[in-house]
């Protein structure tokens, strides 16, 4: 069961774009150079029975949590996005390969088009192609509105997850606490941009929602596996979330897993990324090009395992402690634009540690759910540290960390008026500090947007080879 009807519509849109990709993929390798309109029309036909089943079954949570404060948060997000969308997204990565990957047609990447976008042009294009329809309908500046919609969905998911973890405790403060959890620096940087991390975060939180709830039947387990597949297909680096989520979900529901359900889940999880892996394998000989090239031996890359050595820990001690090193030294090998304030992450880790020492030992329903959340965060943070270490690639993990830390703090406190006043005071202090972070995200984007096209490395090559 999805967390809301809006999430259900969003995943129907992702499925529609993916089916369009599958039809275009089959046509491309069969020798039929069809325009994007025809695969989209055929995908629309395939979506008709899916939408009919959705309307008939209504597979979403119907609990309504919307309040006046939620409307105020929505207005704040919209005003923030409106200010950022004044400036078109001219960041280097977007101009170099993200805009190129939005094109829904498949291309000969090693023939007529020689490495458009560099090695990043072989990244999975599903997340970028979700922007294509918005860009065509609204233009280049407003095409980034999809990230605003994703941010609103992430906020609504945070509300549902926090309600699932904490019940009705401190319900009046819930909108403020969710606002604090969602508005972290790197997430707000994506608003008004064509980057795809917010899309992955939206899918991640929905997978967490499925993990916290008991599946109604085998079909729901297959849907969860499909979400895992799409989480990986949106961006390859999301594998750091997929591994712990799958392990914990199987462990939690091991009594419900049969041979038939297992193979259906396996198929649903593998299918989303399969066409992109096959395309890369045909083009380069390496399905995850340029990674693990010592295994696949692509002739188009050196015999080495590619890793951007600008980011992440430099030894095993730094790798293990990387999530905490970033709190003390946010400008050390974390990102091109490091987060200016990391107090939120430090507070969330502290709350998890205190609650783990004091309350997690009690085998209650709430504590078990918090334990699953903590397991996802700890395992995924270690995998992230060992793989990339770039803070933007763990944006969803930091939002999940904030949600879990705040929920753990609420569960450890009583229901008294004094406790509620204490949380209100803490919330106001955090709220005042978070505005500095939001302002920093807005000004960073504004400053980096005022860049001429001819000053962006790789822009002319990518556009000439790929777009024109």
Short mmCIF file of C-alpha atoms in Angstrom, two decimals:
data_model
loop_
_atom_site.label_atom_id
_atom_site.label_comp_id
_atom_site.label_asym_id
_atom_site.label_seq_id
_atom_site.Cartn_x
_atom_site.Cartn_y
_atom_site.Cartn_z
CA UNK A 1 0.00 0.00 0.00
CA UNK A 2 1.45 3.37 -1.04
CA UNK A 3 1.70 6.17 1.51
CA UNK A 4 -0.64 8.50 -0.43
CA UNK A 5 -2.54 8.86 -3.69
CA UNK A 6 0.02 11.44 -4.89
CA UNK A 7 2.84 8.92 -4.50
CA UNK A 8 0.76 6.40 -6.41
CA UNK A 9 0.32 8.87 -9.29
CA UNK A 10 4.04 9.65 -9.23
CA UNK A 11 5.01 6.00 -9.58
CA UNK A 12 2.50 5.55 -12.38
CA UNK A 13 4.34 8.37 -14.18
CA UNK A 14 7.71 6.65 -13.57
CA UNK A 15 6.28 3.39 -14.91
CA UNK A 16 4.94 5.20 -17.99
CA UNK A 17 8.36 6.72 -18.78
CA UNK A 18 10.05 3.35 -18.22
CA UNK A 19 7.66 1.52 -20.57
CA UNK A 20 8.34 4.24 -23.15
CA UNK A 21 12.06 3.54 -22.72
CA UNK A 22 11.51 -0.21 -23.17
CA UNK A 23 9.57 0.28 -26.41
CA UNK A 24 12.15 2.76 -27.74
CA UNK A 25 14.96 0.36 -26.75
CA UNK A 26 13.40 -2.55 -28.63
CA UNK A 27 12.74 -0.34 -31.66
CA UNK A 28 16.28 1.04 -31.67
CA UNK A 29 17.97 -2.35 -31.70
CA UNK A 30 15.41 -3.74 -34.15
CA UNK A 31 16.36 -0.99 -36.61
CA UNK A 32 13.21 1.14 -36.35
CA UNK A 33 14.12 4.79 -35.75
CA UNK A 34 10.77 5.96 -34.38
CA UNK A 35 10.16 9.42 -32.96
CA UNK A 36 9.49 9.62 -29.19
CA UNK A 37 5.76 10.24 -29.73
CA UNK A 38 4.98 6.73 -30.97
CA UNK A 39 6.61 4.86 -28.06
CA UNK A 40 4.84 7.24 -25.67
CA UNK A 41 1.46 6.49 -27.26
CA UNK A 42 2.10 2.75 -27.08
CA UNK A 43 3.17 3.10 -23.43
CA UNK A 44 -0.08 4.96 -22.75
CA UNK A 45 -2.01 1.96 -24.09
CA UNK A 46 -0.10 -0.37 -21.74
CA UNK A 47 -0.82 1.95 -18.81
CA UNK A 48 -4.62 1.83 -19.27
CA UNK A 49 -5.13 -1.52 -17.45
CA UNK A 50 -2.67 -0.43 -14.73
CA UNK A 51 -4.63 2.75 -14.10
CA UNK A 52 -7.90 0.83 -14.08
CA UNK A 53 -6.55 -1.48 -11.38
CA UNK A 54 -5.29 1.51 -9.39
CA UNK A 55 -8.69 3.21 -9.53
CA UNK A 56 -10.52 0.01 -8.62
CA UNK A 57 -8.27 -1.14 -5.76
CA UNK A 58 -7.14 2.28 -4.44
CA UNK A 59 -3.82 0.88 -3.13
CA UNK A 60 -2.84 3.85 -0.98
CA UNK A 61 -3.10 4.94 2.63
CA UNK A 62 -6.21 7.06 3.12
CA UNK A 63 -5.30 8.58 6.46
CA UNK A 64 -5.39 12.36 6.15
CA UNK A 65 -2.81 14.37 8.07
CA UNK A 66 -3.11 17.66 6.20
CA UNK A 67 -3.46 20.79 8.34
CA UNK A 68 -3.11 24.53 8.05
CA UNK A 69 0.56 24.31 9.02
CA UNK A 70 1.14 21.87 6.16
CA UNK A 71 -0.29 24.46 3.79
CA UNK A 72 2.15 27.02 5.19
CA UNK A 73 5.05 24.62 4.50
CA UNK A 74 3.79 24.05 0.94
CA UNK A 75 3.63 27.82 0.36
CA UNK A 76 7.20 28.24 1.69
CA UNK A 77 8.49 25.54 -0.66
CA UNK A 78 6.68 27.06 -3.64
CA UNK A 79 8.00 30.56 -2.93
CA UNK A 80 11.53 29.20 -2.53
CA UNK A 81 11.26 27.32 -5.84
CA UNK A 82 9.81 30.35 -7.61
CA UNK A 83 12.80 32.41 -6.54
CA UNK A 84 15.30 29.79 -7.71
CA UNK A 85 13.58 29.12 -11.04
CA UNK A 86 14.14 32.74 -12.06
CA UNK A 87 17.68 31.62 -12.89
CA UNK A 88 18.00 28.80 -15.47
CA UNK A 89 20.01 25.79 -14.39
CA UNK A 90 23.38 26.26 -16.11
CA UNK A 91 25.44 24.09 -13.77
CA UNK A 92 28.26 22.12 -15.37
CA UNK A 93 26.90 18.59 -14.83
CA UNK A 94 23.47 19.52 -16.15
CA UNK A 95 24.81 21.13 -19.31
CA UNK A 96 27.40 18.41 -19.84
CA UNK A 97 25.25 15.28 -19.65
CA UNK A 98 21.96 15.59 -17.72
CA UNK A 99 20.20 17.53 -20.50
CA UNK A 100 21.59 15.09 -23.05
CA UNK A 101 20.26 12.10 -21.09
CA UNK A 102 16.78 13.64 -20.99
CA UNK A 103 16.39 12.92 -24.70
CA UNK A 104 14.11 9.83 -24.78
CA UNK A 105 15.68 8.36 -27.92
CA UNK A 106 18.49 5.78 -27.74
CA UNK A 107 21.79 6.49 -29.49
CA UNK A 108 24.88 4.76 -30.80
CA UNK A 109 27.22 6.05 -28.09
CA UNK A 110 30.42 4.71 -29.66
CA UNK A 111 29.62 5.30 -33.32
CA UNK A 112 27.81 8.32 -34.72
CA UNK A 113 27.77 9.91 -31.23
CA UNK A 114 31.23 9.46 -29.72
CA UNK A 115 31.05 9.60 -25.91
CA UNK A 116 28.54 12.47 -25.62
CA UNK A 117 28.70 13.75 -22.07
CA UNK A 118 31.87 11.79 -21.38
CA UNK A 119 31.71 8.67 -19.25
CA UNK A 120 28.73 10.12 -17.35
CA UNK A 121 26.70 9.72 -20.54
CA UNK A 122 26.44 6.02 -19.71
CA UNK A 123 24.66 6.65 -16.43
CA UNK A 124 21.11 5.32 -16.17
CA UNK A 125 18.93 7.92 -17.95
CA UNK A 126 15.56 7.11 -16.32
CA UNK A 127 15.76 9.87 -13.69
CA UNK A 128 16.73 12.49 -16.29
CA UNK A 129 14.01 11.41 -18.73
CA UNK A 130 11.36 12.08 -16.10
CA UNK A 131 12.15 15.77 -16.64
CA UNK A 132 11.74 15.64 -20.43
CA UNK A 133 7.94 16.05 -20.53
CA UNK A 134 8.03 18.94 -18.05
CA UNK A 135 10.79 20.66 -20.03
CA UNK A 136 8.85 20.29 -23.29
CA UNK A 137 5.61 21.63 -21.80
CA UNK A 138 6.97 24.38 -19.53
CA UNK A 139 10.30 25.36 -21.07
CA UNK A 140 13.85 25.07 -19.76
CA UNK A 141 13.50 27.28 -16.66
CA UNK A 142 10.22 25.84 -15.39
CA UNK A 143 11.01 22.27 -16.42
CA UNK A 144 12.72 21.85 -13.05
CA UNK A 145 9.32 22.00 -11.33
CA UNK A 146 9.49 18.19 -11.03
CA UNK A 147 12.05 18.60 -8.24
CA UNK A 148 9.65 20.91 -6.40
CA UNK A 149 6.92 18.28 -6.68
CA UNK A 150 9.36 15.65 -5.39
CA UNK A 151 10.24 17.87 -2.42
CA UNK A 152 6.54 18.21 -1.56
CA UNK A 153 6.11 14.44 -1.84
CA UNK A 154 9.14 13.89 0.39
CA UNK A 155 7.60 16.19 3.00
CA UNK A 156 4.30 14.27 2.89
CA UNK A 157 6.19 10.97 3.17
CA UNK A 158 8.14 12.28 6.16
CA UNK A 159 4.83 13.16 7.81
CA UNK A 160 3.49 9.64 7.28
CA UNK A 161 6.71 7.92 8.39
CA UNK A 162 6.97 10.04 11.54
CA UNK A 163 3.33 9.27 12.33
CA UNK A 164 4.06 5.57 11.83
CA UNK A 165 7.04 5.75 14.19
CA UNK A 166 5.68 8.07 16.89
CA UNK A 167 1.91 7.69 16.69
CA UNK A 168 -0.02 10.80 17.67
CA UNK A 169 2.62 12.13 20.07
CA UNK A 170 3.37 15.84 19.56
CA UNK A 171 1.09 15.91 16.52
CA UNK A 172 0.96 19.72 16.48
CA UNK A 173 4.75 19.90 16.19
CA UNK A 174 4.94 17.26 13.48
CA UNK A 175 4.81 19.69 10.50
CA UNK A 176 7.68 21.77 11.92
CA UNK A 177 9.78 18.69 12.69
CA UNK A 178 9.22 17.25 9.22
CA UNK A 179 10.13 20.62 7.72
CA UNK A 180 13.42 20.50 9.63
CA UNK A 181 14.09 16.94 8.47
CA UNK A 182 13.46 17.68 4.78
CA UNK A 183 15.07 21.11 4.33
CA UNK A 184 18.67 20.04 4.56
CA UNK A 185 21.23 21.93 2.50
CA UNK A 186 21.81 19.52 -0.38
CA UNK A 187 18.08 18.84 -0.83
CA UNK A 188 17.27 22.53 -1.12
CA UNK A 189 20.12 22.93 -3.60
CA UNK A 190 18.30 20.57 -5.99
CA UNK A 191 15.18 22.77 -6.21
CA UNK A 192 15.29 24.67 -9.49
CA UNK A 193 17.79 22.17 -10.85
CA UNK A 194 17.73 19.18 -13.23
CA UNK A 195 19.62 16.92 -10.81
CA UNK A 196 17.91 13.60 -10.02
CA UNK A 197 18.72 13.00 -6.34
CA UNK A 198 15.31 14.20 -5.07
CA UNK A 199 13.60 11.63 -7.29
CA UNK A 200 15.70 8.89 -5.74
CA UNK A 201 14.97 10.22 -2.25
CA UNK A 202 11.24 10.10 -2.94
CA UNK A 203 11.48 6.43 -3.96
CA UNK A 204 13.74 5.69 -0.97
CA UNK A 205 11.24 7.04 1.57
CA UNK A 206 8.44 5.05 -0.05
CA UNK A 207 10.56 1.89 0.27
CA UNK A 208 11.06 2.72 3.96
CA UNK A 209 7.29 3.13 4.32
CA UNK A 210 6.84 -0.39 2.90
CA UNK A 211 9.53 -1.70 5.27
CA UNK A 212 7.78 -0.32 8.35
CA UNK A 213 4.40 -1.85 7.49
CA UNK A 214 3.37 -5.49 7.32
CA UNK A 215 2.55 -6.51 3.72
CA UNK A 216 -1.09 -7.36 3.09
CA UNK A 217 -0.29 -10.02 0.48
CA UNK A 218 2.38 -11.24 -1.92
CA UNK A 219 1.50 -8.55 -4.47
CA UNK A 220 2.64 -5.85 -2.06
CA UNK A 221 6.00 -7.61 -1.69
CA UNK A 222 6.37 -7.66 -5.48
CA UNK A 223 5.59 -3.92 -5.58
CA UNK A 224 8.30 -3.33 -2.98
CA UNK A 225 10.78 -5.25 -5.13
CA UNK A 226 9.76 -3.14 -8.12
CA UNK A 227 10.39 0.03 -6.12
CA UNK A 228 13.84 -1.28 -5.26
CA UNK A 229 14.50 -1.83 -8.94
CA UNK A 230 13.40 1.69 -9.85
CA UNK A 231 15.47 3.14 -6.99
CA UNK A 232 18.56 1.59 -8.57
CA UNK A 233 17.47 2.47 -12.12
CA UNK A 234 17.11 6.18 -11.28
CA UNK A 235 20.76 6.41 -10.17
CA UNK A 236 23.36 3.69 -9.85
CA UNK A 237 24.72 5.07 -6.57
CA UNK A 238 21.37 4.28 -4.88
CA UNK A 239 22.61 0.70 -4.54
CA UNK A 240 23.82 1.73 -1.07
CA UNK A 241 20.15 1.89 0.02
CA UNK A 242 18.94 -1.12 -1.96
CA UNK A 243 21.19 -3.68 -0.26
CA UNK A 244 20.20 -3.01 3.40
CA UNK A 245 16.53 -2.42 2.53
CA UNK A 246 16.24 -5.75 0.72
CA UNK A 247 18.03 -7.66 3.51
CA UNK A 248 15.90 -6.12 6.27
CA UNK A 249 12.65 -6.56 4.33
CA UNK A 250 13.36 -10.25 3.70
CA UNK A 251 14.34 -10.74 7.35
CA UNK A 252 11.21 -9.01 8.64
CA UNK A 253 8.81 -10.88 6.32
CA UNK A 254 10.72 -14.15 6.03
CA UNK A 255 7.70 -16.21 7.10
CA UNK A 256 5.66 -14.84 4.18
CA UNK A 257 8.25 -15.54 1.47
CA UNK A 258 7.48 -18.51 -0.78
CA UNK A 259 9.37 -19.74 -3.83
CA UNK A 260 6.80 -18.14 -6.17
CA UNK A 261 6.89 -14.78 -4.40
CA UNK A 262 10.69 -14.86 -4.30
CA UNK A 263 11.06 -15.30 -8.06
CA UNK A 264 8.37 -12.73 -8.83
CA UNK A 265 10.15 -10.24 -6.55
CA UNK A 266 13.48 -11.07 -8.17
CA UNK A 267 12.03 -10.44 -11.63
CA UNK A 268 10.36 -7.17 -10.54
CA UNK A 269 13.60 -5.95 -8.98
CA UNK A 270 15.84 -6.79 -11.93
CA UNK A 271 13.65 -5.56 -14.80
CA UNK A 272 13.77 -1.75 -14.28
CA UNK A 273 17.52 -1.37 -14.73
CA UNK A 274 17.95 -4.27 -17.16
CA UNK A 275 17.49 -2.29 -20.38
CA UNK A 276 20.06 0.30 -19.32
CA UNK A 277 22.56 -2.38 -18.30
CA UNK A 278 22.06 -4.22 -21.60
CA UNK A 279 22.47 -0.98 -23.58
CA UNK A 280 25.75 -0.16 -21.83
CA UNK A 281 26.97 -3.74 -22.30
CA UNK A 282 26.24 -3.69 -26.04
CA UNK A 283 27.84 -0.27 -26.49
CA UNK A 284 30.97 -0.69 -24.34
CA UNK A 285 31.19 -4.30 -23.18
CA UNK A 286 30.67 -3.18 -19.56
CA UNK A 287 27.08 -2.98 -18.19
CA UNK A 288 28.12 -0.60 -15.41
CA UNK A 289 30.64 1.37 -17.49
CA UNK A 290 33.12 2.67 -16.39
CA UNK A 291 32.95 0.96 -12.99
CA UNK A 292 34.54 -2.45 -12.28
CA UNK A 293 36.32 -2.50 -15.61
CA UNK A 294 38.88 -4.98 -14.29
CA UNK A 295 35.99 -7.47 -14.23
CA UNK A 296 34.27 -6.63 -17.53
CA UNK A 297 37.31 -5.47 -19.51
CA UNK A 298 35.77 -2.80 -21.73
CA UNK A 299 38.23 -1.65 -24.43
CA UNK A 300 36.92 1.91 -24.04
CA UNK A 301 38.33 2.41 -20.56
CA UNK A 302 41.54 1.66 -18.72
CA UNK A 303 41.94 -1.71 -17.00
CA UNK A 304 41.01 -0.29 -13.60
CA UNK A 305 38.03 0.15 -11.28
CA UNK A 306 36.93 3.75 -11.72
CA UNK A 307 36.45 5.85 -8.59
CA UNK A 308 36.48 9.60 -8.28
CA UNK A 309 39.34 10.04 -5.84
CA UNK A 310 38.40 13.61 -5.02
CA UNK A 311 35.71 12.41 -2.60
CA UNK A 312 35.49 10.03 0.33
CA UNK A 313 37.89 8.69 2.90
CA UNK A 314 41.51 8.08 2.02
CA UNK A 315 42.03 5.10 4.35
CA UNK A 316 39.92 2.51 6.13
CA UNK A 317 39.69 4.57 9.33
CA UNK A 318 38.25 7.55 7.44
CA UNK A 319 35.87 5.27 5.55
CA UNK A 320 34.40 3.87 8.77
CA UNK A 321 34.14 7.30 10.40
CA UNK A 322 33.17 9.19 7.25
CA UNK A 323 29.57 10.10 8.31
CA UNK A 324 31.02 11.71 11.46
CA UNK A 325 34.05 13.32 9.81
CA UNK A 326 31.65 15.28 7.62
CA UNK A 327 30.09 16.81 10.73
CA UNK A 328 33.37 18.20 12.00
CA UNK A 329 34.96 18.97 8.61
CA UNK A 330 32.20 19.49 6.00
CA UNK A 331 34.67 20.99 3.52
CA UNK A 332 36.99 17.95 3.59
CA UNK A 333 36.48 15.75 0.48
CA UNK A 334 32.67 15.91 0.85
CA UNK A 335 31.40 17.98 -2.07
CA UNK A 336 32.12 20.83 -4.47
CA UNK A 337 29.70 22.91 -2.38
CA UNK A 338 29.95 21.55 1.19
CA UNK A 339 27.09 22.05 3.63
CA UNK A 340 27.77 25.14 5.79
CA UNK A 341 25.92 23.83 8.86
CA UNK A 342 26.06 20.22 10.06
CA UNK A 343 24.56 20.57 13.54
CA UNK A 344 21.39 18.79 12.42
CA UNK A 345 23.23 15.59 11.52
CA UNK A 346 25.21 15.69 14.76
CA UNK A 347 21.98 16.08 16.78
CA UNK A 348 20.32 13.20 14.91
CA UNK A 349 23.27 10.84 15.48
CA UNK A 350 23.33 11.83 19.16
CA UNK A 351 19.61 11.14 19.56
CA UNK A 352 19.99 7.74 17.93
CA UNK A 353 22.93 6.88 20.21
CA UNK A 354 21.12 7.96 23.39
CA UNK A 355 17.91 6.17 22.45
CA UNK A 356 19.85 3.07 21.42
CA UNK A 357 21.51 2.92 24.82
CA UNK A 358 18.42 3.68 26.83
CA UNK A 359 15.24 2.57 25.08
CA UNK A 360 15.92 0.30 22.11
CA UNK A 361 16.43 -2.62 24.47
CA UNK A 362 12.70 -2.63 25.15
CA UNK A 363 10.98 -4.84 22.59
CA UNK A 364 8.02 -2.62 21.80
CA UNK A 365 6.42 -2.07 18.42
CA UNK A 366 7.71 1.50 18.07
CA UNK A 367 11.23 0.60 19.12
CA UNK A 368 11.35 -2.28 16.61
CA UNK A 369 10.45 0.10 13.78
CA UNK A 370 13.08 2.59 14.91
CA UNK A 371 15.54 -0.29 14.98
CA UNK A 372 14.82 -1.07 11.32
CA UNK A 373 15.29 2.60 10.45
CA UNK A 374 18.58 2.74 12.33
CA UNK A 375 19.72 -0.44 10.57
CA UNK A 376 19.07 1.08 7.15
CA UNK A 377 20.93 4.27 8.07
CA UNK A 378 24.00 2.60 9.59
CA UNK A 379 24.41 0.00 6.82
CA UNK A 380 23.77 2.44 3.96
CA UNK A 381 26.11 5.07 5.45
CA UNK A 382 28.94 2.54 5.58
CA UNK A 383 28.28 1.44 2.00
CA UNK A 384 28.16 5.08 0.91
CA UNK A 385 31.46 5.79 2.69
CA UNK A 386 33.12 2.82 0.99
CA UNK A 387 31.77 3.62 -2.50
CA UNK A 388 31.66 7.37 -3.24
CA UNK A 389 31.66 9.43 -0.04
CA UNK A 390 30.14 12.37 -1.95
CA UNK A 391 27.54 14.01 0.27
CA UNK A 392 25.03 14.61 -2.57
CA UNK A 393 24.83 10.89 -3.28
CA UNK A 394 23.65 10.29 0.29
CA UNK A 395 21.06 13.05 0.40
CA UNK A 396 18.22 10.62 1.03
CA UNK A 397 20.18 8.98 3.82
CA UNK A 398 20.65 12.29 5.62
CA UNK A 399 16.93 13.07 5.36
CA UNK A 400 16.19 9.58 6.69
CA UNK A 401 18.70 10.19 9.49
CA UNK A 402 16.93 13.41 10.51
CA UNK A 403 13.50 11.73 10.47
CA UNK A 404 14.77 8.81 12.55
CA UNK A 405 16.69 10.97 15.02
CA UNK A 406 13.70 13.26 15.63
CA UNK A 407 11.35 10.28 15.96
CA UNK A 408 13.71 8.57 18.40
CA UNK A 409 13.81 11.72 20.52
CA UNK A 410 10.00 11.91 20.57
CA UNK A 411 9.65 8.23 21.51
CA UNK A 412 12.06 8.69 24.43
CA UNK A 413 10.08 11.56 25.91
CA UNK A 414 6.86 11.42 27.84
CA UNK A 415 3.48 12.82 26.93
CA UNK A 416 3.51 15.57 29.54
CA UNK A 417 2.99 19.25 28.87
CA UNK A 418 6.52 19.99 30.05
CA UNK A 419 7.94 17.58 27.49
CA UNK A 420 5.84 19.17 24.77
CA UNK A 421 7.05 22.66 25.74
CA UNK A 422 10.65 21.41 25.75
CA UNK A 423 10.26 20.01 22.23
CA UNK A 424 8.60 23.26 21.09
CA UNK A 425 11.56 25.30 22.37
CA UNK A 426 14.07 22.98 20.70
CA UNK A 427 12.06 23.07 17.47
CA UNK A 428 12.09 26.87 17.37
CA UNK A 429 15.87 26.97 17.89
CA UNK A 430 16.44 24.46 15.12
CA UNK A 431 13.95 26.28 12.90
CA UNK A 432 15.84 29.57 13.31
CA UNK A 433 19.15 27.93 12.43
CA UNK A 434 17.77 26.03 9.44
CA UNK A 435 16.81 29.27 7.67
CA UNK A 436 20.50 30.15 7.38
CA UNK A 437 21.05 26.85 5.59
CA UNK A 438 18.13 27.44 3.22
CA UNK A 439 19.39 30.94 2.43
CA UNK A 440 22.85 29.53 1.74
CA UNK A 441 21.35 26.99 -0.69
CA UNK A 442 19.49 29.75 -2.53
CA UNK A 443 22.47 32.09 -2.82
CA UNK A 444 24.88 29.30 -3.85
CA UNK A 445 22.61 28.40 -6.74
CA UNK A 446 22.18 32.02 -7.74
CA UNK A 447 25.92 32.65 -7.78
CA UNK A 448 26.71 29.45 -9.68
CA UNK A 449 23.94 30.10 -12.22
CA UNK A 450 25.43 33.31 -13.53
CA UNK A 451 27.84 31.43 -15.82
CA UNK A 452 28.24 31.86 -19.54
CA UNK A 453 27.79 28.77 -21.72
CA UNK A 454 31.20 29.11 -23.34
CA UNK A 455 32.87 28.95 -19.91
CA UNK A 456 31.43 25.55 -19.01
CA UNK A 457 33.89 22.74 -19.84
CA UNK A 458 32.41 20.09 -22.13
CA UNK A 459 29.23 22.02 -22.90
CA UNK A 460 29.90 22.62 -26.60
CA UNK A 461 31.16 19.06 -27.16
CA UNK A 462 28.21 17.48 -25.39
CA UNK A 463 25.58 19.58 -27.13
CA UNK A 464 27.11 19.30 -30.59
CA UNK A 465 27.55 15.54 -30.39
CA UNK A 466 24.42 14.71 -28.46
CA UNK A 467 21.65 17.26 -28.79
CA UNK A 468 21.98 18.93 -32.18
#
